[in-house]
Backbone as a printed PyTorch tensor [residue, N CA C, xyz], in Angstrom:
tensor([[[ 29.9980,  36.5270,   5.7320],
         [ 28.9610,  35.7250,   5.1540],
         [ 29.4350,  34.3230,   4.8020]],

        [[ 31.1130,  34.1030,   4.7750],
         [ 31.2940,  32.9640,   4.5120],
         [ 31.2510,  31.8630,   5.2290]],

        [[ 30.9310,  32.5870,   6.3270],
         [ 31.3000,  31.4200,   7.7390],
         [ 30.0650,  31.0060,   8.5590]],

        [[ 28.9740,  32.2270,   7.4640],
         [ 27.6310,  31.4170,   7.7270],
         [ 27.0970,  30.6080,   6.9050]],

        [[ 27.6100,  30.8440,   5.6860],
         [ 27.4910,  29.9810,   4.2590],
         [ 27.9920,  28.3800,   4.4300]],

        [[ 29.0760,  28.5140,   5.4980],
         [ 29.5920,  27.1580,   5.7840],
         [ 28.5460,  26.6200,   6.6170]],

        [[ 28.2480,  27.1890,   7.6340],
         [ 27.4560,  26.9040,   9.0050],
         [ 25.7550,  26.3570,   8.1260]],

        [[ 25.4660,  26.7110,   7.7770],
         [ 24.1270,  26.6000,   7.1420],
         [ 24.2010,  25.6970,   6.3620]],

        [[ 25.1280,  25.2630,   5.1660],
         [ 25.3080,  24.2210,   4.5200],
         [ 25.5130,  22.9040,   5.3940]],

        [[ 26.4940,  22.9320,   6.4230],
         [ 26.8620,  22.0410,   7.0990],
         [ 25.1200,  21.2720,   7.8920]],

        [[ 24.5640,  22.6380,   8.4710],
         [ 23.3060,  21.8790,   9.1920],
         [ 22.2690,  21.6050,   8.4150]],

        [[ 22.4230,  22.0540,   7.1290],
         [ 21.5990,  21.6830,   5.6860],
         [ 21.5950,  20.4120,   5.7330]],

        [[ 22.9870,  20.1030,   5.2590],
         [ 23.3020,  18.4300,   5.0920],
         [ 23.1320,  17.6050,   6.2370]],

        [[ 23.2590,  17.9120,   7.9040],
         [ 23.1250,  17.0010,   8.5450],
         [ 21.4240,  17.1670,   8.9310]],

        [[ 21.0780,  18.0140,   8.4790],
         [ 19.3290,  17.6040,   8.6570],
         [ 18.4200,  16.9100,   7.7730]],

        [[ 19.0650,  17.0080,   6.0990],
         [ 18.6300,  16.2840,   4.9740],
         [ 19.3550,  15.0970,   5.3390]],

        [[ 20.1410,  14.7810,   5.6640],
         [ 20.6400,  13.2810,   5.5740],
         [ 20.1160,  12.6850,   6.6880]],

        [[ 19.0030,  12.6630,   7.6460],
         [ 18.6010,  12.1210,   9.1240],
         [ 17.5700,  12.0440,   8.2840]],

        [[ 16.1580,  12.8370,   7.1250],
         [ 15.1080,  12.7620,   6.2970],
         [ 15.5040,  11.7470,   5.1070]],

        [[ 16.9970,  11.5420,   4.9390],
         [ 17.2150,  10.8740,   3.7970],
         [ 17.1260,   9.3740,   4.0670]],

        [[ 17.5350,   9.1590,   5.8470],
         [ 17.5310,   7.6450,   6.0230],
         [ 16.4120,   6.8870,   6.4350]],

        [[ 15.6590,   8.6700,   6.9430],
         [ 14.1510,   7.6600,   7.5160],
         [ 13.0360,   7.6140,   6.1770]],

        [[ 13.4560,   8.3090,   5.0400],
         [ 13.0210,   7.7640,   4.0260],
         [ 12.9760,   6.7960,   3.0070]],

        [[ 14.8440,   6.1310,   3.2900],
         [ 14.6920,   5.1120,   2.9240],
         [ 14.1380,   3.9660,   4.1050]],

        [[ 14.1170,   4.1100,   4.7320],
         [ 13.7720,   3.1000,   5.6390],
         [ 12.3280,   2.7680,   5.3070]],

        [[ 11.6030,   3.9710,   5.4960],
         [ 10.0130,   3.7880,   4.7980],
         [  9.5520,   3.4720,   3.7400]],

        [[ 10.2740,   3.3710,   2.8300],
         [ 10.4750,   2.6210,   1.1500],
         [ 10.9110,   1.3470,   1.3230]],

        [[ 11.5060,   1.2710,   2.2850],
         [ 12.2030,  -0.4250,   2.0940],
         [ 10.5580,  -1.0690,   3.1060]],

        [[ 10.1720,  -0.4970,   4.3810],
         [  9.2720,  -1.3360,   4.2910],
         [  7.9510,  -1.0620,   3.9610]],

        [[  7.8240,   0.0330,   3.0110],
         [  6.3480,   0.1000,   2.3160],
         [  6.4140,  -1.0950,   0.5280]],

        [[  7.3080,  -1.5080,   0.3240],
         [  8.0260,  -2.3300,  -0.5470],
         [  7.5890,  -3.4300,  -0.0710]],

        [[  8.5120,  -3.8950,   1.3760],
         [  7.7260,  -5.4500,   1.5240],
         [  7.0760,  -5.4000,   2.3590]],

        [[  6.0320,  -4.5200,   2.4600],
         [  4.7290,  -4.9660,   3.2440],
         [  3.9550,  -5.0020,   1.7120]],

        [[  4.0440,  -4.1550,   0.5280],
         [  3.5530,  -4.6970,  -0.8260],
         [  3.7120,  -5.5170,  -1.0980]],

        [[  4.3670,  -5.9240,  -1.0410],
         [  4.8850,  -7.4540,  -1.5300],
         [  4.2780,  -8.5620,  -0.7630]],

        [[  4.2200,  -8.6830,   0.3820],
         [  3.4550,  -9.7210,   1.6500],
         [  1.7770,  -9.1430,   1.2180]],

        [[  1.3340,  -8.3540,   0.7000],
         [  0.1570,  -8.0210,   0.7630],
         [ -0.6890,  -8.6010,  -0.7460]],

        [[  0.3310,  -8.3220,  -1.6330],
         [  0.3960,  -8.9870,  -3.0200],
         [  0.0900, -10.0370,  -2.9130]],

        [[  1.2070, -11.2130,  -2.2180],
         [  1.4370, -12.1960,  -1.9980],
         [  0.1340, -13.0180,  -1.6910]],

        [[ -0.5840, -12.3820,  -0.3850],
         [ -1.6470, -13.2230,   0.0160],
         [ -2.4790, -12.5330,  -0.5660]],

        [[ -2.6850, -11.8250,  -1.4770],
         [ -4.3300, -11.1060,  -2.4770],
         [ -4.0130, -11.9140,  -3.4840]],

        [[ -2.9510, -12.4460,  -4.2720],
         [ -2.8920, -13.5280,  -5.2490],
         [ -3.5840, -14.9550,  -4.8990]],

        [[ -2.8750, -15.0770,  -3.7030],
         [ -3.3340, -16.6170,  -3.2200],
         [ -4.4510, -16.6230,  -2.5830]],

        [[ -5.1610, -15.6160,  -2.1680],
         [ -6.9550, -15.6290,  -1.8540],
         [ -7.6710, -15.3320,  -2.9880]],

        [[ -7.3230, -14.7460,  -3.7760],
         [ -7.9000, -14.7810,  -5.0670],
         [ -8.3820, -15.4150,  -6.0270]],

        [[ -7.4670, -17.2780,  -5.8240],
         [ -7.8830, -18.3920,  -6.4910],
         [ -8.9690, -18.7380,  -5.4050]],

        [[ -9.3560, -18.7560,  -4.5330],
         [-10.0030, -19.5440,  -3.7140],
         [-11.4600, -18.6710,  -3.7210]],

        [[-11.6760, -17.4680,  -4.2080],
         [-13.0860, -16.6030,  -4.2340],
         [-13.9850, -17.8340,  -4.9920]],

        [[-15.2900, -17.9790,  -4.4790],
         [-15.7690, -18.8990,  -5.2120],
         [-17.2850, -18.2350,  -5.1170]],

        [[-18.4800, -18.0790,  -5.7300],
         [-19.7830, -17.4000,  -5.7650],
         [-20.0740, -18.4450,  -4.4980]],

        [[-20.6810, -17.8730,  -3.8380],
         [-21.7380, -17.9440,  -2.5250],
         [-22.6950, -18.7830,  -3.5760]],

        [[-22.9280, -19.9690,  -3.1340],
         [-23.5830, -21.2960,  -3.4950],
         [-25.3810, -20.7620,  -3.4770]],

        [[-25.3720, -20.0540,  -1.8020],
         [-26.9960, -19.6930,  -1.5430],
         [-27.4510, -18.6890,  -2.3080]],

        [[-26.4430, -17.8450,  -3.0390],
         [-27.4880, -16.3300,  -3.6920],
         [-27.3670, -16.9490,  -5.0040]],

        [[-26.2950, -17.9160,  -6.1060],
         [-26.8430, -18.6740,  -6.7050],
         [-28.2310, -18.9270,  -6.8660]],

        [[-28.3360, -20.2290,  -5.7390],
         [-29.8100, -20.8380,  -5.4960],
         [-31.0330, -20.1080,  -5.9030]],

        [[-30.8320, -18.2980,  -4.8610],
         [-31.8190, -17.6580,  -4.7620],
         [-32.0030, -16.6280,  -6.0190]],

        [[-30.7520, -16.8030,  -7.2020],
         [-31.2580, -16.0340,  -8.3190],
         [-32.0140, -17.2180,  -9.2680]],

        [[-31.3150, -18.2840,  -8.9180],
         [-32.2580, -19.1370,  -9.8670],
         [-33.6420, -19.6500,  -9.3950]],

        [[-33.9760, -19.0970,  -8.6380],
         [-35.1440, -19.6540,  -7.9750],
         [-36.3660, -18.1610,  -8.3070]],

        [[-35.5810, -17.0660,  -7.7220],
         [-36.2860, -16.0760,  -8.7240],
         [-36.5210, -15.8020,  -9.9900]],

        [[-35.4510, -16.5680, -10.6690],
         [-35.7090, -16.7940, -11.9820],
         [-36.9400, -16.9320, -12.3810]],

        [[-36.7050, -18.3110, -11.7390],
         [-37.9400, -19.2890, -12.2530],
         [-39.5140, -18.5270, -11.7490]],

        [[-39.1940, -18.3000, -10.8600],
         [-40.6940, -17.7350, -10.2380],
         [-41.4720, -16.7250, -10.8180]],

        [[-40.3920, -15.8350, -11.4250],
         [-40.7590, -14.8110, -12.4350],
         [-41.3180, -15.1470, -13.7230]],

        [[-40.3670, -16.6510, -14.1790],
         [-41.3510, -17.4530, -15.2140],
         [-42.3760, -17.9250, -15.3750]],

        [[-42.7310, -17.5730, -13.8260],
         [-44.1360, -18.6580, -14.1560],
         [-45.0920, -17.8740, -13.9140]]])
């Protein structure tokens, strides 16, 4: 049993460590694709500005309702 105890540990470790690198690999770029995604949702974020025409058309219903 000891020499399967070795055998099994051994292909333990070389099958967790092939899951260990393609997991870091997928952390490093689920990281900076967050980061590039961050990046430009910050900087489109100043630039959202209300649609000028549905403005217009609530104040225009406004008014119409006022009168």
């Amino acid at each position: 049993w000891k020499e399967m105890y070795k055998k099994a540990g051994q292909f333990d470790k070389e099958f967790c460590g092939g899951w260990n690198g393609e997991i870091d690999a997928l952390l490093t770029f689920a990281g900076l694709f967050s980061a590039v995604v961050t990046a430009f949702a910050v900087e489109s974020y100043k630039l959202l500005q209300p649609d000028p025409q549905e403005m217009t058309n609530r104040i225009l219903l406004n008014m119409s309702s006022q009168l």
